[in-house]
Structures are given as structure tokens and as C-alpha cells.
PDB file of C-alpha atoms in Angstrom:
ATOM      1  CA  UNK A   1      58.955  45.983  66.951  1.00 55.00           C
ATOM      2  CA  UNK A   2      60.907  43.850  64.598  1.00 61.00           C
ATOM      3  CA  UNK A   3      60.357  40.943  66.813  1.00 60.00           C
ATOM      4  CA  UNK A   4      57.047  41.380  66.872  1.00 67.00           C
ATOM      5  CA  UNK A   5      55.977  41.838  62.993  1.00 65.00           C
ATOM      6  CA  UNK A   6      58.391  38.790  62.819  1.00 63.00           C
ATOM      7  CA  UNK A   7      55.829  37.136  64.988  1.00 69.00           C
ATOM      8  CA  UNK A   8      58.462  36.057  67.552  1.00 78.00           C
ATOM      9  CA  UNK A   9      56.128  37.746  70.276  1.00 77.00           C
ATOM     10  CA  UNK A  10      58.141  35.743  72.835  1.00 81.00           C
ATOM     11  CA  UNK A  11      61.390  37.685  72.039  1.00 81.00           C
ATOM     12  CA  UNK A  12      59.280  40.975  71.430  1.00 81.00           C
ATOM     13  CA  UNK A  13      57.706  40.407  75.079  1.00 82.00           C
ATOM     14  CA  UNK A  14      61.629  39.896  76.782  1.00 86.00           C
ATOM     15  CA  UNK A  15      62.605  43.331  74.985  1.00 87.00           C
ATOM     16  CA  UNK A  16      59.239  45.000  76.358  1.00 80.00           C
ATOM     17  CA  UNK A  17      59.141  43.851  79.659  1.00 86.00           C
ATOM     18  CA  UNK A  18      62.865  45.100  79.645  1.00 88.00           C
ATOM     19  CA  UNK A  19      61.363  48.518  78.004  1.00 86.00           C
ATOM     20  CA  UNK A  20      58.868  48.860  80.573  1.00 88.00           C
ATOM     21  CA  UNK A  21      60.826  48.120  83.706  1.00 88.00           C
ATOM     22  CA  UNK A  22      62.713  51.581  82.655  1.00 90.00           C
ATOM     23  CA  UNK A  23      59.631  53.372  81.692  1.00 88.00           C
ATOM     24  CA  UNK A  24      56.181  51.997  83.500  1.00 88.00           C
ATOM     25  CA  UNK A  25      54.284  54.540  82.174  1.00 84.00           C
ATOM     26  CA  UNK A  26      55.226  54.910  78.783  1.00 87.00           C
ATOM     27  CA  UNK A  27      52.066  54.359  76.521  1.00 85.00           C
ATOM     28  CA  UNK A  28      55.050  52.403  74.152  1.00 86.00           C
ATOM     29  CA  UNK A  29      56.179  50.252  75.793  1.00 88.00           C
ATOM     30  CA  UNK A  30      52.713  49.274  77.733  1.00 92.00           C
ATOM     31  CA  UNK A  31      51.861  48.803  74.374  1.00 88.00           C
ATOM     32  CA  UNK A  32      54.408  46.649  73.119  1.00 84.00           C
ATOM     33  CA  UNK A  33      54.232  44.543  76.702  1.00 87.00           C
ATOM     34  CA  UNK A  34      50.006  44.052  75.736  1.00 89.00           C
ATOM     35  CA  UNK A  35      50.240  43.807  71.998  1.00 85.00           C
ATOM     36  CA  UNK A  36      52.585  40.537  72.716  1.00 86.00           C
ATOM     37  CA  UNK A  37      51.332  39.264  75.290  1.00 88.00           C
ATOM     38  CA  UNK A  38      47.431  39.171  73.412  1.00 84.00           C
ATOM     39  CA  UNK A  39      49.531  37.448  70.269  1.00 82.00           C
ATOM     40  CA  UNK A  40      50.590  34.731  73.069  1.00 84.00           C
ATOM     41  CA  UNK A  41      47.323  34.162  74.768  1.00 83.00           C
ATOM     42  CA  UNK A  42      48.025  35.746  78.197  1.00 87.00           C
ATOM     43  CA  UNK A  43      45.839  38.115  77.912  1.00 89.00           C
ATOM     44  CA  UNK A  44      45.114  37.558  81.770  1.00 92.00           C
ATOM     45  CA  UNK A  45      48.301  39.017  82.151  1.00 93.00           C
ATOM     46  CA  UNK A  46      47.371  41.859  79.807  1.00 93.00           C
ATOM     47  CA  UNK A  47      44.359  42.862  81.376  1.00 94.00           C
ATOM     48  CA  UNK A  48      46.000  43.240  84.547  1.00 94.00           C
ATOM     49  CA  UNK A  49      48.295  45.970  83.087  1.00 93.00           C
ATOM     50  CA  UNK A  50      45.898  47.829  81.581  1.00 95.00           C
ATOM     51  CA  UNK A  51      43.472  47.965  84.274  1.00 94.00           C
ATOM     52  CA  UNK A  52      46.674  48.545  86.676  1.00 94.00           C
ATOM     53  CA  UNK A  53      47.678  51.485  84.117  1.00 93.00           C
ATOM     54  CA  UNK A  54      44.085  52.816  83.657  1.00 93.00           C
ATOM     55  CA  UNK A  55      43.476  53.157  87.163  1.00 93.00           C
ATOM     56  CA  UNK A  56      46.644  55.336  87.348  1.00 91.00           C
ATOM     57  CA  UNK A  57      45.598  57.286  84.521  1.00 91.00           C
ATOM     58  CA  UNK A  58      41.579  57.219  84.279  1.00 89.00           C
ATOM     59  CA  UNK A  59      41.469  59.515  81.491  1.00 90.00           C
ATOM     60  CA  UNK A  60      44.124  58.019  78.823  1.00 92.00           C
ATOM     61  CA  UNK A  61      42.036  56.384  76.046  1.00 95.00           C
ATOM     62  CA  UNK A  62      44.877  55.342  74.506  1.00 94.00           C
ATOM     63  CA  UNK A  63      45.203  52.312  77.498  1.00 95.00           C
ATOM     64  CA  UNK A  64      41.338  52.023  76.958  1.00 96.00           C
ATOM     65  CA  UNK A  65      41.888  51.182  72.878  1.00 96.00           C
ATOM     66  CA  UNK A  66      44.324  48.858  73.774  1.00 94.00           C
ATOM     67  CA  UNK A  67      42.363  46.891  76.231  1.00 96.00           C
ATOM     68  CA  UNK A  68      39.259  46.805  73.498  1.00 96.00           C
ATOM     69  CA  UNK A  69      42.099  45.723  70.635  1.00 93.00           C
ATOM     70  CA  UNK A  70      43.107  42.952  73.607  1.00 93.00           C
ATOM     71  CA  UNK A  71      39.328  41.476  73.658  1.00 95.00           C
ATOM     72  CA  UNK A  72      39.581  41.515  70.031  1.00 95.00           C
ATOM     73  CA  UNK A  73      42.161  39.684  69.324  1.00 90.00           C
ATOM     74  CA  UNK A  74      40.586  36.610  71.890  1.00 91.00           C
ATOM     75  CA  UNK A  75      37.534  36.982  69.591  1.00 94.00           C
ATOM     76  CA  UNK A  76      35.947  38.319  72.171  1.00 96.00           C
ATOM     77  CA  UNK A  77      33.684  41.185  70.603  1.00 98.00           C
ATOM     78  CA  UNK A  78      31.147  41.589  72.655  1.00 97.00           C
ATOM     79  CA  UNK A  79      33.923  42.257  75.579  1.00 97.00           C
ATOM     80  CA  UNK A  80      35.511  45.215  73.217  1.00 98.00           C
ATOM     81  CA  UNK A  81      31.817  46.664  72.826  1.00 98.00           C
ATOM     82  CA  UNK A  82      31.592  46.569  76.429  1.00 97.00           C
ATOM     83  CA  UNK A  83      34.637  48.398  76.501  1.00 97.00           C
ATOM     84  CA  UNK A  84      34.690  50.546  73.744  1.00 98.00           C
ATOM     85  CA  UNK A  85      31.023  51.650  74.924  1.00 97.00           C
ATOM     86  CA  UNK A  86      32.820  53.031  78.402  1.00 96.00           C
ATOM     87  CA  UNK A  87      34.812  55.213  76.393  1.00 97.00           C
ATOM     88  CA  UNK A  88      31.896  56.369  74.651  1.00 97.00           C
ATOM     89  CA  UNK A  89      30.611  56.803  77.387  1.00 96.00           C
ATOM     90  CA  UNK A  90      33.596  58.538  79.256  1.00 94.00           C
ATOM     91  CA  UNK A  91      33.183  61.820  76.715  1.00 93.00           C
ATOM     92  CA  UNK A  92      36.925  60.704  75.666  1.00 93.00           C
ATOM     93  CA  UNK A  93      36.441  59.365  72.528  1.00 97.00           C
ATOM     94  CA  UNK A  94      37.208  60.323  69.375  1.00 98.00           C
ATOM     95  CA  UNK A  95      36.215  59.715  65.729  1.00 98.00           C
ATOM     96  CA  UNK A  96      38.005  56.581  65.120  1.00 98.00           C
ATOM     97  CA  UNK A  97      36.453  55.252  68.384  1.00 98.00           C
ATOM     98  CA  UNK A  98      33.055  56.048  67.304  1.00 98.00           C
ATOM     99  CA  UNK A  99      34.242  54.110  64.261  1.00 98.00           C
ATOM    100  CA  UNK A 100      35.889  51.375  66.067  1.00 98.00           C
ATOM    101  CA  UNK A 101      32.633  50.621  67.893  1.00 98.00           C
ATOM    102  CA  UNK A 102      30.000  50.438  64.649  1.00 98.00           C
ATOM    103  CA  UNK A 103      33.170  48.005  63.134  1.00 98.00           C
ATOM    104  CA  UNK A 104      33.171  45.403  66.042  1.00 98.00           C
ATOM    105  CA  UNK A 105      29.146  45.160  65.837  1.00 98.00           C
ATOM    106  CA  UNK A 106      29.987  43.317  62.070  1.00 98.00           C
ATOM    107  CA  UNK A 107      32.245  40.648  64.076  1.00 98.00           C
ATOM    108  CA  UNK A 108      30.277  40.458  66.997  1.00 97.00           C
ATOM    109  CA  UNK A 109      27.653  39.684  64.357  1.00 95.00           C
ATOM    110  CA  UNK A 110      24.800  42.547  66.230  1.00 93.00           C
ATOM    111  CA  UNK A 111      24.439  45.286  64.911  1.00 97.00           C
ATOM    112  CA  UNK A 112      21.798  47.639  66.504  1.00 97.00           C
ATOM    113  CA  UNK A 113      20.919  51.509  66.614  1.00 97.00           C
ATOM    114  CA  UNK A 114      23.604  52.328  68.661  1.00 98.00           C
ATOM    115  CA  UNK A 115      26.155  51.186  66.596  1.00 98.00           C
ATOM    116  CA  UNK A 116      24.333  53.207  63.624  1.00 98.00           C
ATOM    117  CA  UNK A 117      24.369  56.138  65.692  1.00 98.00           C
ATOM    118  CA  UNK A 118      28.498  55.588  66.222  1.00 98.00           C
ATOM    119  CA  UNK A 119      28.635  54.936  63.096  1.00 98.00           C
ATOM    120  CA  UNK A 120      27.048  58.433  61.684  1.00 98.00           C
ATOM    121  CA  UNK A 121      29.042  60.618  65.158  1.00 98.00           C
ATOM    122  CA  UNK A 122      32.265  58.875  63.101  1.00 98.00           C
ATOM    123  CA  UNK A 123      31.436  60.249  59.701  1.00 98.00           C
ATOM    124  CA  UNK A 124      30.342  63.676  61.307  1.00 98.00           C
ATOM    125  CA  UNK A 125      33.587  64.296  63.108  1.00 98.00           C
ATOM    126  CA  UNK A 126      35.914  63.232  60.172  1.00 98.00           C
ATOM    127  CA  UNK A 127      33.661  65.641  57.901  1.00 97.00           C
ATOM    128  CA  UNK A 128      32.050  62.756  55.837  1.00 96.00           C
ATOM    129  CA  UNK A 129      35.263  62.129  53.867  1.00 96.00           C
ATOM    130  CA  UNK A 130      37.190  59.486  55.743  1.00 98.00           C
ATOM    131  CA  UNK A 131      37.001  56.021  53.215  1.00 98.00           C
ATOM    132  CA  UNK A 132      37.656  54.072  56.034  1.00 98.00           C
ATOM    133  CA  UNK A 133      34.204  55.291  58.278  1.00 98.00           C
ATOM    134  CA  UNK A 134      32.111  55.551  55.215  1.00 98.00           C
ATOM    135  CA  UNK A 135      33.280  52.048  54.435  1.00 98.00           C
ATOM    136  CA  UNK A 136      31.845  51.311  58.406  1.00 98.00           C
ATOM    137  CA  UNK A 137      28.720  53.373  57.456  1.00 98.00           C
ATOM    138  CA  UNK A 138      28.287  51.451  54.768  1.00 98.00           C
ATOM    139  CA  UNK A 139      28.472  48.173  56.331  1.00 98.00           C
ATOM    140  CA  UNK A 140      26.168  49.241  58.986  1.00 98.00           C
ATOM    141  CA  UNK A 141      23.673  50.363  57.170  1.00 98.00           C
ATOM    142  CA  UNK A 142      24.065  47.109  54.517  1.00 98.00           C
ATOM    143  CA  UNK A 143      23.708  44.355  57.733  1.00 98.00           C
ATOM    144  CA  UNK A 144      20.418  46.752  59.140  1.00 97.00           C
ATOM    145  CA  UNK A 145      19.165  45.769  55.358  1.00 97.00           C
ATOM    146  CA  UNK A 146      19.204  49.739  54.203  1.00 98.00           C
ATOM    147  CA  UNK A 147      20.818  49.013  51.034  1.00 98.00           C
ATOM    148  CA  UNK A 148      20.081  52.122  48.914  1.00 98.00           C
ATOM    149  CA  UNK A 149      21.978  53.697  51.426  1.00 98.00           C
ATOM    150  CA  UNK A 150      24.851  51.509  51.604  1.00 98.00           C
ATOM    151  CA  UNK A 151      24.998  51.470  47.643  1.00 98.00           C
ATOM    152  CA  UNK A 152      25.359  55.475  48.479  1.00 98.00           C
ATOM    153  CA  UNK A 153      28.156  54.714  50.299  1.00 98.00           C
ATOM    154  CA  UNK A 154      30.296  52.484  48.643  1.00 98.00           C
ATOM    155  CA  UNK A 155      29.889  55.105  45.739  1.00 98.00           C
ATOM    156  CA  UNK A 156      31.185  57.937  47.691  1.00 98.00           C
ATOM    157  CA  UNK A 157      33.880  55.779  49.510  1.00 98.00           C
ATOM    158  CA  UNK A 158      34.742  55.538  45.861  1.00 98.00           C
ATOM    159  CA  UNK A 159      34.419  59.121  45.105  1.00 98.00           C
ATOM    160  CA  UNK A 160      36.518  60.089  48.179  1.00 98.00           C
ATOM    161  CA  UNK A 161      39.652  57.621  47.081  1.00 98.00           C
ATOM    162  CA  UNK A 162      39.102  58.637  43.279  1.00 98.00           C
ATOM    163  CA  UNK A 163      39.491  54.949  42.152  1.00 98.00           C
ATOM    164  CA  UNK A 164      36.478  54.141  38.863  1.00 98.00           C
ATOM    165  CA  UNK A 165      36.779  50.182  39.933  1.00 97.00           C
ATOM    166  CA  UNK A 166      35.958  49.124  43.918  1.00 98.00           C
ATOM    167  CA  UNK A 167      38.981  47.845  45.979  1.00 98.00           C
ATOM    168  CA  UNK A 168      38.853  45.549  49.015  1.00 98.00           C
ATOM    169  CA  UNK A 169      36.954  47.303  50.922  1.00 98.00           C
ATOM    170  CA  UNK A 170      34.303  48.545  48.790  1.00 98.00           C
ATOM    171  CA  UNK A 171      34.149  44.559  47.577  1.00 98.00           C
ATOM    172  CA  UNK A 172      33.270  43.716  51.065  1.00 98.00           C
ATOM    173  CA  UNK A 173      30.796  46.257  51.434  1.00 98.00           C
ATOM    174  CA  UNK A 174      29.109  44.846  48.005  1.00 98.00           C
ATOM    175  CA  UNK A 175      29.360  41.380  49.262  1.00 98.00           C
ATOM    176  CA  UNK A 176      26.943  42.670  51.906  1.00 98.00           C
ATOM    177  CA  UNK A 177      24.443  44.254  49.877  1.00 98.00           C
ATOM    178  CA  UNK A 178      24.308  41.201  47.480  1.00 98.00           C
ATOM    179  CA  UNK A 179      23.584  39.221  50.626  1.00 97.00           C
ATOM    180  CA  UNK A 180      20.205  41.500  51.525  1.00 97.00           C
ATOM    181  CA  UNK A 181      19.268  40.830  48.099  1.00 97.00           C
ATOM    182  CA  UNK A 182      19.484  37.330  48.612  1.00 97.00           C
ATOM    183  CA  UNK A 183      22.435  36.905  45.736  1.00 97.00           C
ATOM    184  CA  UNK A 184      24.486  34.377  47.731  1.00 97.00           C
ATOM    185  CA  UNK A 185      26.608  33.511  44.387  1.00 97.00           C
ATOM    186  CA  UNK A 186      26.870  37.352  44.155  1.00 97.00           C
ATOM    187  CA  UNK A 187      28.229  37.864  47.426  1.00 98.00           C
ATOM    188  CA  UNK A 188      30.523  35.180  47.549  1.00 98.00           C
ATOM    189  CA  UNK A 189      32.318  36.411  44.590  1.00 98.00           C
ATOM    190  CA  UNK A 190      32.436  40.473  46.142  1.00 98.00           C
ATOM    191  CA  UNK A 191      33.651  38.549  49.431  1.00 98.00           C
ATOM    192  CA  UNK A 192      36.044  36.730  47.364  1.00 98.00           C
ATOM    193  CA  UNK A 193      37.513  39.928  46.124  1.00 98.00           C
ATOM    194  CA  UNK A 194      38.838  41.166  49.335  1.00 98.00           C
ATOM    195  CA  UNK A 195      42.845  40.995  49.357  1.00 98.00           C
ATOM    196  CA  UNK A 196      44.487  39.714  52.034  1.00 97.00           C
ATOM    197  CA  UNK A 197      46.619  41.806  53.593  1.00 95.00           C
ATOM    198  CA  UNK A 198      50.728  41.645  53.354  1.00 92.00           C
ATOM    199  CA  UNK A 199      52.266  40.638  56.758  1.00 85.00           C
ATOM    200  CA  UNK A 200      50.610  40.710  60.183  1.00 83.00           C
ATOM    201  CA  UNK A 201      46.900  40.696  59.976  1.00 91.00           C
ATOM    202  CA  UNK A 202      44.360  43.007  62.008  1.00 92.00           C
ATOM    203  CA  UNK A 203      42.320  41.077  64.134  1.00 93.00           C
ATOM    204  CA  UNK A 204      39.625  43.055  62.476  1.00 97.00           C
ATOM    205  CA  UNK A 205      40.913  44.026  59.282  1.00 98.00           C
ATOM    206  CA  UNK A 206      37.789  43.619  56.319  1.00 98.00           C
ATOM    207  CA  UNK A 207      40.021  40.444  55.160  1.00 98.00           C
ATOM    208  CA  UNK A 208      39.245  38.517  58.296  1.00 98.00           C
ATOM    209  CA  UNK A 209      35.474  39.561  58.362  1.00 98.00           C
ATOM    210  CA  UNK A 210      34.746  38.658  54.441  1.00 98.00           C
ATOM    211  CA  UNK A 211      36.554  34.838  55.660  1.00 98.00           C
ATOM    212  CA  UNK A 212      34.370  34.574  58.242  1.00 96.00           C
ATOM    213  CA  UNK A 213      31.217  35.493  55.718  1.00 97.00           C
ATOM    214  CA  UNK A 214      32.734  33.421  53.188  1.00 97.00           C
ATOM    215  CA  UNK A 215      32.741  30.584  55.732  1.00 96.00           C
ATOM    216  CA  UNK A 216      28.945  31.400  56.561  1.00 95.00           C
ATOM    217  CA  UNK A 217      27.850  31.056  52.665  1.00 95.00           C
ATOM    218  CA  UNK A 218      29.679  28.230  52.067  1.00 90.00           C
ATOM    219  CA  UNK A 219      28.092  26.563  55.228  1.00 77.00           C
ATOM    220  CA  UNK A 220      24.441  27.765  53.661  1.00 70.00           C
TER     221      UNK A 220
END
């Protein structure tokens, strides 16, 4: 692990593949193995061992998350829909999945029912007080143009954390609903807002999604 939030994935691979030779079926050190290899572009070589590993174990969503987190850091969204849709599917999933799935529609830049409906199963199973999937609600709702219900949101994300001025993520979710208004200047500045993170960055963390709609208003 230090290796690898040093971002010396080549030296964090060496110590996995070492990890894994003891333990093949250890979720840890598959996990370790995939996460560096994705950070080095082979994810060929990462998609082999998770489908390898999932075959062997059909019903560990863990292996599943990882392969969708794979596709994601390619930038390949719409492959980590695919996926994360299987485990939807697969009656496996969980409430961050269901979250997980409305959150890759904003980079895969579609957003539909379904992912509304993930969205909403998300804030349902985490009792409608998780920040983090009324944040996703939010957002949802904002790109589908609903904004009186996204300004909802970002108010109760608000009332959940207890803060009385928005942070990053309730920025971003304001950059989205000045957008539907039309208030490009607006948005740029809520966009602007969002901190970037300290250390090794989330292939989807908000911070990379308001740069990429920073880039998009800028290019307007």
C-alpha cells in the first residue's frame, strides 16, 4: 500500500503479485494486483484476473466493484455501467452500488431513468441520510433538468453534514443547477469551488467531474 499511494505502482505490483502467489484468493491482494495494474495501463491483464476470480466465485461483488472501478479508471464509463448494471442485476448489490451506478451516468455524460431509479434504491437503503447519495440524487436529478428538486437536495445534504456554508460537493451540485438555468458564469464559479483532493485522486471523485465541466464551459 505505501508503494502504491506513492504512485510507484510498479513496485506496489512486484509486492502484490508476490502477495497473491501465497494467497490467490484473497480479495486483498487481488485487489492490490488490479488496483496497480489499472494505474499502469494493463488493464488487459486485470480483466483477466477478475474474470478468472469471478468465475471461481460468481457471487463475490466485491471482484465485480473492482472490475467496474478497472473500466473507470480507462475512462471507460459506459463499460462500468455495463458492469455495474450486472450486479444490479445479480440481486447482489448493495446501497453504494446503487449509488455507484447513478454516479458513473454524470461521467459517462447519460443520464437516464434508470440511473434515477438507482439513484432513489441508494437513498432508500441508506435511510435518506447518507451526504454522499443525496449528493448523487442531487446530481441526477440537476443533469435530468429537475432543479427544485436538486436545490432540495443540496439543502438537506447540508442539513445531514450540519455545515451553514456548501463544501465541495454541494458546490458541484450548484454548479449543475446554475447550468439548467443557463448561468454559465454562475456555474463556472460553483465548479470552481470544488477542492481538489490531497494525494491520490478517485477516478471519479466530484474534483475530476467539475474539471471535466469546467473544461466544457470554457470550450462554450
Amino acid at each position: 500500500p505505501a508503494y502504491y499511494y506513492a504512485e510507484e505502482y510498479g513496485k506496489s505490483k512486484a509486492v502484490a503479485d508476490e502477495l497473491l502467489k501465497k494467497y490467490p484468493d484473497s480479495d486483498t491482494a487481488i485487489s492490490m494486483v488490479v488496483d496497480a495494474e489499472a494505474r499502469l495501463g494493463e488493464a488487459k491483464a486485470a480483466y483477466a484476473l477478475l474474470d478468472a476470480q469471478i468465475k471461481k466465485h460468481p457471487d463475490d461483488r466485491r471482484l465485480v466493484v473492482m472490475e467496474s472501478t478497472v473500466a473507470q479508471e480507462q475512462g471507460d464509463f459506459a463499460r462500468a455501467a455495463k458492469i455495474l448494471q450486472g450486479l444490479l442485476n445479480s440481486g447482489n448489490a448493495e446501497a453504494v452500488d446503487y449509488n455507484d451506478f447513478a454516479w458513473n451516468s454524470l461521467f459517462e455524460g447519460k443520464v437516464d431513468a434508470t440511473d434515477l431509479q438507482a439513484a432513489q434504491q441508494a437513498n432508500l437503503l441508506t435511510g435518506r441520510d447518507s451526504d454522499a447519495v443525496l449528493q448523487t440524487l442531487g446530481c441526477v436529478y440537476a443533469a435530468q433538468g429537475k432543479t427544485t428538486e436538486a436545490k432540495q437536495l443540496a439543502q438537506k445534504v447540508m442539513d445531514v453534514l450540519d455545515i451553514a456554508e456548501p463544501n465541495s460537493e454541494v458546490w458541484f451540485l450548484y454548479g449543475m443547477i446554475y447550468q439548467q438555468y443557463g448561468a454559465n458564469q454562475a456555474a463556472i464559479a460553483a465548479f470552481k469551488r470544488v477542492k481538489k483532493p490531497v494525494g491520490l485522486i478517485d477516478p471519479v471523485d466530484t474534483y475530476v467531474l467539475a474539471q471535466r465541466y469546467l473544461k466544457e464551459l470554457h470550450a462554450q
